[in-house]
Coordinates of C-alpha atoms and ligand atoms in Angstrom, one line a residue:
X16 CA -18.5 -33.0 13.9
X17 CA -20.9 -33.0 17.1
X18 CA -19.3 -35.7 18.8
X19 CA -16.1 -35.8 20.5
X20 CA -15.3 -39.3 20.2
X21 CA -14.8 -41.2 16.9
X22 CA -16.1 -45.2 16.7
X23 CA -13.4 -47.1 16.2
X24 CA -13.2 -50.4 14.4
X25 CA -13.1 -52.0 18.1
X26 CA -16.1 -50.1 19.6
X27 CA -18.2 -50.8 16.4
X28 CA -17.9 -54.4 17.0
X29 CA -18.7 -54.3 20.5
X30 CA -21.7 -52.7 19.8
X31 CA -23.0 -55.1 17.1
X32 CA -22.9 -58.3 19.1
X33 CA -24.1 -56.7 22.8
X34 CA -27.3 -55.0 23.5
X35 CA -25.3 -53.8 26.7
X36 CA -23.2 -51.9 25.1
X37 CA -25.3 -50.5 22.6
X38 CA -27.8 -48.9 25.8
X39 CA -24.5 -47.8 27.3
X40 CA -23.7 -46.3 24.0
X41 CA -27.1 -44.6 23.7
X42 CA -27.2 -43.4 27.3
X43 CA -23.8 -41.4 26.6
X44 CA -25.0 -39.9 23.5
X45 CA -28.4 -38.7 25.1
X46 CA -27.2 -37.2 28.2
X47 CA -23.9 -36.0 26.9
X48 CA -25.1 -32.5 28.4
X49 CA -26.2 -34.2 31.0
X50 CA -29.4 -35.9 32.9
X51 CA -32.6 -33.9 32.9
X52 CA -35.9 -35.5 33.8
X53 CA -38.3 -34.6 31.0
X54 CA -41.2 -34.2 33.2
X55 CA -40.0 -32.5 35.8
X56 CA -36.7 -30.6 34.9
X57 CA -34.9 -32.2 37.5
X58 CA -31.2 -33.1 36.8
X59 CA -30.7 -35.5 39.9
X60 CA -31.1 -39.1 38.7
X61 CA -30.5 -42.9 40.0
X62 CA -30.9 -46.2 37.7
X63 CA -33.8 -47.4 36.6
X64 CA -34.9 -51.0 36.4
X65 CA -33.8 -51.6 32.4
X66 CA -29.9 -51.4 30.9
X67 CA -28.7 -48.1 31.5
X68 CA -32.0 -46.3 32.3
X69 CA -31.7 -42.9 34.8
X70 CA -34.8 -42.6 37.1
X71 CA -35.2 -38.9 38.2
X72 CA -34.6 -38.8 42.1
X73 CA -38.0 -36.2 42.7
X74 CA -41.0 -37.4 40.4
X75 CA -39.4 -41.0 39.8
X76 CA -40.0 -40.7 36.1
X77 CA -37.7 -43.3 34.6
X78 CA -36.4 -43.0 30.9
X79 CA -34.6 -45.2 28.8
X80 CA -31.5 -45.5 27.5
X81 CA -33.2 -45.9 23.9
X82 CA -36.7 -43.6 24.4
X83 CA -36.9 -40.8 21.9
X84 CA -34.3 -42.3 19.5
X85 CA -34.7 -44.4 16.3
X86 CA -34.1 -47.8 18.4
X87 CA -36.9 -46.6 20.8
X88 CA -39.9 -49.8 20.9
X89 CA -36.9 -51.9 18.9
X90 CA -38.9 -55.3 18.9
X91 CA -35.7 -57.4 18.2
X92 CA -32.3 -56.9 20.0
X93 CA -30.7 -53.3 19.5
X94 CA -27.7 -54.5 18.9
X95 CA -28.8 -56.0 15.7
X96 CA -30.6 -52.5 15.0
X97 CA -27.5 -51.1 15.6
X98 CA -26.0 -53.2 12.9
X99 CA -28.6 -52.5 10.7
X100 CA -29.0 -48.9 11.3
X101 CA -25.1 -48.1 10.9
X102 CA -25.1 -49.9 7.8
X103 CA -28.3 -47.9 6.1
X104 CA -26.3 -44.4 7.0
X105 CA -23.2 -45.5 6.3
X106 CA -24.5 -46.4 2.5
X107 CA -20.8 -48.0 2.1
X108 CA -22.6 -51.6 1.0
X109 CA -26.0 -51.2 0.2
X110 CA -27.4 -54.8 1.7
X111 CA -30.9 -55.9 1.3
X112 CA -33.1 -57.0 4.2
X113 CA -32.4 -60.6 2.5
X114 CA -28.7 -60.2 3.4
X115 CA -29.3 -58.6 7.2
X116 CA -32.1 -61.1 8.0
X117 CA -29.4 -64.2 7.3
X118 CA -26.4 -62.1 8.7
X119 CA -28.3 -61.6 12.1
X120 CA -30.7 -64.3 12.0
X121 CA -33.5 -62.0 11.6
X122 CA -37.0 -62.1 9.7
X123 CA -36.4 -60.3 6.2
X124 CA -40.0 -58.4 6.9
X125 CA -38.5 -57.5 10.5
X126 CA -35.1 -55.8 8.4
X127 CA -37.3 -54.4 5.8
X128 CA -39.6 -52.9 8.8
X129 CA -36.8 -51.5 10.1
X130 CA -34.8 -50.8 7.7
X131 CA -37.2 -48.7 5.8
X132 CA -37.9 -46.4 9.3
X133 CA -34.0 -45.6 9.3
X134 CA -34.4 -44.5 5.6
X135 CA -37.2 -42.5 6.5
X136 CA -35.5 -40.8 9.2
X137 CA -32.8 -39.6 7.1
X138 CA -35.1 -38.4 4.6
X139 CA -36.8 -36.8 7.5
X140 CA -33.5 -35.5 9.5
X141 CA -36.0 -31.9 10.2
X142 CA -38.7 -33.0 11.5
X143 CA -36.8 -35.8 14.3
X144 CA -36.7 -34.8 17.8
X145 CA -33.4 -34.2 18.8
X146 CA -32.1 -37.1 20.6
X147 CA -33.4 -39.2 17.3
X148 CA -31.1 -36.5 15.1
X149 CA -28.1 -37.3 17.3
X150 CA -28.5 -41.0 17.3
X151 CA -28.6 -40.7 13.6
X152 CA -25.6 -38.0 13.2
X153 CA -23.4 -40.1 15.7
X154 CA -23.8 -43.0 13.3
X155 CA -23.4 -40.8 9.9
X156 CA -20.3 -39.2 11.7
X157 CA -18.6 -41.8 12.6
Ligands
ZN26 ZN1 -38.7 -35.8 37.4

């Protein structure tokens, strides 16, 4: 177990019903070591201008909260990628994209889309970058 803290019922549902939460989440788990610009190096950071972005304080190189994981370029709300995501590692109830498109109101293409990238991530744990391989772990551990 990477990850010091467990997601509890409580936090789980949080994070399935707010996009705020879920970049709050994501921002945690990507700097858990701690901000570095990936441009410059530099470790000095302020907010950006998106939901719990860091902007690095010398070259003003702003990152996201979801760049470089699996929710990265997420064209519906993450906290429904979240949902969907958890769900797929978890492999407790395998749901189709039938069932997630009417449970979050979703297009069953825009589940499958997604859906099948998650799949192919865990197929492909190797070959992920490394904030993508903790995104994934955090869920799987959880
Ligand atoms: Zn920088």
């Amino acid at each position: 177990m990477i990850f010091k803290k467990e997601l509890t019922r409580e936090h789980l549902n949080e994070l399935f019903q707010s996009d705020e939460k879920c970049f709050e989440f994501l921002a945690e788990l990507k700097w858990s070591h701690g901000f570095a610009c990936r441009k410059c190096g530099n470790t000095n950071y302020c907010s950006g201008k998106t939901s719990h972005s860091r902007r690095c304080t010398k070259c003003k190189t702003e990152e996201s909260a979801s760049a470089g994981t699996i929710f990265h370029n997420c064209k519906f709300p993450v906290s429904k990628a979240f949902y969907i995501a958890y769900h797929v590692c978890k492999g407790k109830e395998d749901l189709s994209t039938y069932e997630f498109a009417r449970r979050l109101s979703l297009r069953q293409m825009t589940c499958w889309n997604f859906k099948s990238k998650i799949q192919h991530a865990l197929q492909e744990m190797n070959s992920l970058s490394d904030s993508e391989k903790l995104s994934i772990q955090k869920i799987l551990t959880s």
